[in-house]
């Protein structure tokens, strides 16, 4: 048995011998670590949520929109609403190199669609296949539009669940021909149901057509509602954003100093949107965690100092019997770390419970991740060392004769 | 084995200097049993603390087994206390809420050569001081005499060269004191070196040699 192990064993024995002190210290740390673990669980949960959103929409995606609002389309009929044109799309294609795939997007609402004797009004989109992938619109039956459909301007479409219900009821729509603005289109797929979007739009009430078909056969010369760009080199994404901006300003003949009449949505904007109010919650939680950890530290220091004076004769006896200053220091530090870790474990469990309660209040909180555990353990040890070292030093530096004389 | 020469110790408190030891010189041979006597406040404990390396003199020389003790640093001094000395104090100084066995084992925490049979050794020492039936008792569950016997067992666990006892019977009734002195006599027969401080002439009578501390110096 080496000296270190003997001192560790002795520390455990002394922890057992001073239960009340230990209990208070564990409680102090547990409160601090609870708030820390909760903060980490919530932060990780929110972060995962954000990343899921970003990854679903594509971390390599740039969306160009007319107008100046990143998340809302400009009012119909305004000058801004028609600022993005086919020529802009072509200019981007021509001048921007870092493009993996690109989709111009056009859409119109309240378009009449007929099948046999039934009719309905819905929103029509003209897009490239990449749009389906980045927007997560997939065919659950049949297939989505393909590059060949776009290349040949095929009169095919994919219909949303509401459209299917309105026109076909329970019948199978695949292969049937519907009339969009009196142009016949073959239904080649059904979109999976997406429900209502965060902006309140019913995302099942729509028809997707190839961009070329839409542009040439249905609505000539209408403005673009969006351009979706998937970049090739994600590291150069923000450089590409600047390049696209420059191309479009040139296209729109915007003088230096004048504002853009278009906006670009980047993954960073998605991150900002997805964080929403969670950011301020995390800030508040972090501040609480820091304060409670600090209080925990002060509790440790206070209890350790009291304990050092209460255990003076013990220290004197140990020193007389051959303990070095460092042996005393180590013993007190190990006792402090043992209690801190116990408080840390308790706090982690409590923090996890707190995070579960928060997640029931509509805050995303992750499970007890290794990160939360590691944060708890590291912070405990750190607090124990930072706030325990002074009392432990004080214990070690006492003169044995002075102690033994009383 | 102990050579002390011209030891002086001066305490200064509130800028008043008190010279407690004024040139103490004496030697102790291996296996000797020495008693130190003197009036209260004459500096006996001060001297004992210096011999036991718990304190340093203001001036003088101290050789222990040809080691110049006063040159050693704090860690080396601690190791020396652990290896060479067994301490018995008037106030016993056992750890509370710690049983007799663990108290006896205490010095072994800080030793460099931890014996494999430490627990058996400790038990044997407790049996030898007549506490075979009190091994699991906590210090506060023992009488004064019993506590002092635990302290003696503890002072022997490291197989020390010198046993230093500062008024070991000072807090005991005459019956317990007699038992303690019997143990010391037995240790002397086992060729241990013992230095004992006492007020009691009868207690000092057990020793081979009596040193009288007076006016900060050894007389006699
Ligand atoms: N830390 C200290 N500071 C100042 N003076 C001290 C200190 N320690 C001891 N003294 C003084 O030194 C003198 C000797 O003390 P010491 O304890 O050695 O006496 P003693 O002979 O052991 O007495 P007793 O028989 O009562 O135990 C006393 O006058 C005491 O007041
Ligand atoms: Mg004394």
XYZ file of C-alpha atoms and ligand atoms in Angstrom, chain A residues 402 405, chain B residues 11-13 18 20 38-47 90 166-167 197 199 213, ligand 1:
54
model
C 1.742 25.477 18.632
C 0.529 23.228 23.262
C 10.467 32.998 23.082
C 9.476 36.502 22.241
C 5.980 37.598 22.941
C 12.029 35.102 27.494
C 13.731 29.545 28.532
C 12.239 20.596 37.084
C 9.818 23.178 38.341
C 6.764 24.124 36.343
C 7.751 26.552 33.634
C 11.400 25.561 33.790
C 11.352 24.552 30.104
C 11.014 20.776 30.268
C 8.382 20.587 27.535
C 10.342 23.069 25.469
C 13.396 20.836 25.696
C 0.309 14.173 28.970
C 6.234 14.367 28.451
C 4.505 13.823 31.799
C 9.592 14.263 31.858
C 7.185 16.091 38.398
C 16.406 21.473 34.653
N 4.998 29.574 22.308
C 5.450 30.193 23.403
N 5.553 31.547 23.410
C 6.001 32.201 24.486
N 6.404 31.606 25.610
C 6.324 30.265 25.673
C 5.842 29.502 24.568
N 5.890 28.198 24.901
C 6.375 28.148 26.175
N 6.631 29.381 26.629
C 7.180 29.720 27.949
O 8.314 28.948 28.157
C 8.409 28.575 29.511
C 8.666 27.054 29.568
O 7.540 26.376 29.158
P 7.472 24.800 29.196
O 6.151 24.385 28.710
O 8.665 24.258 28.537
O 7.597 24.511 30.770
P 7.506 23.121 31.528
O 8.756 22.975 32.231
O 7.116 22.054 30.578
O 6.317 23.396 32.522
P 5.238 22.350 33.091
O 5.917 21.545 34.072
O 4.191 23.246 33.680
O 4.720 21.590 31.921
C 7.150 29.015 30.197
O 7.413 30.150 30.962
C 6.228 29.325 29.047
O 5.387 30.415 29.388
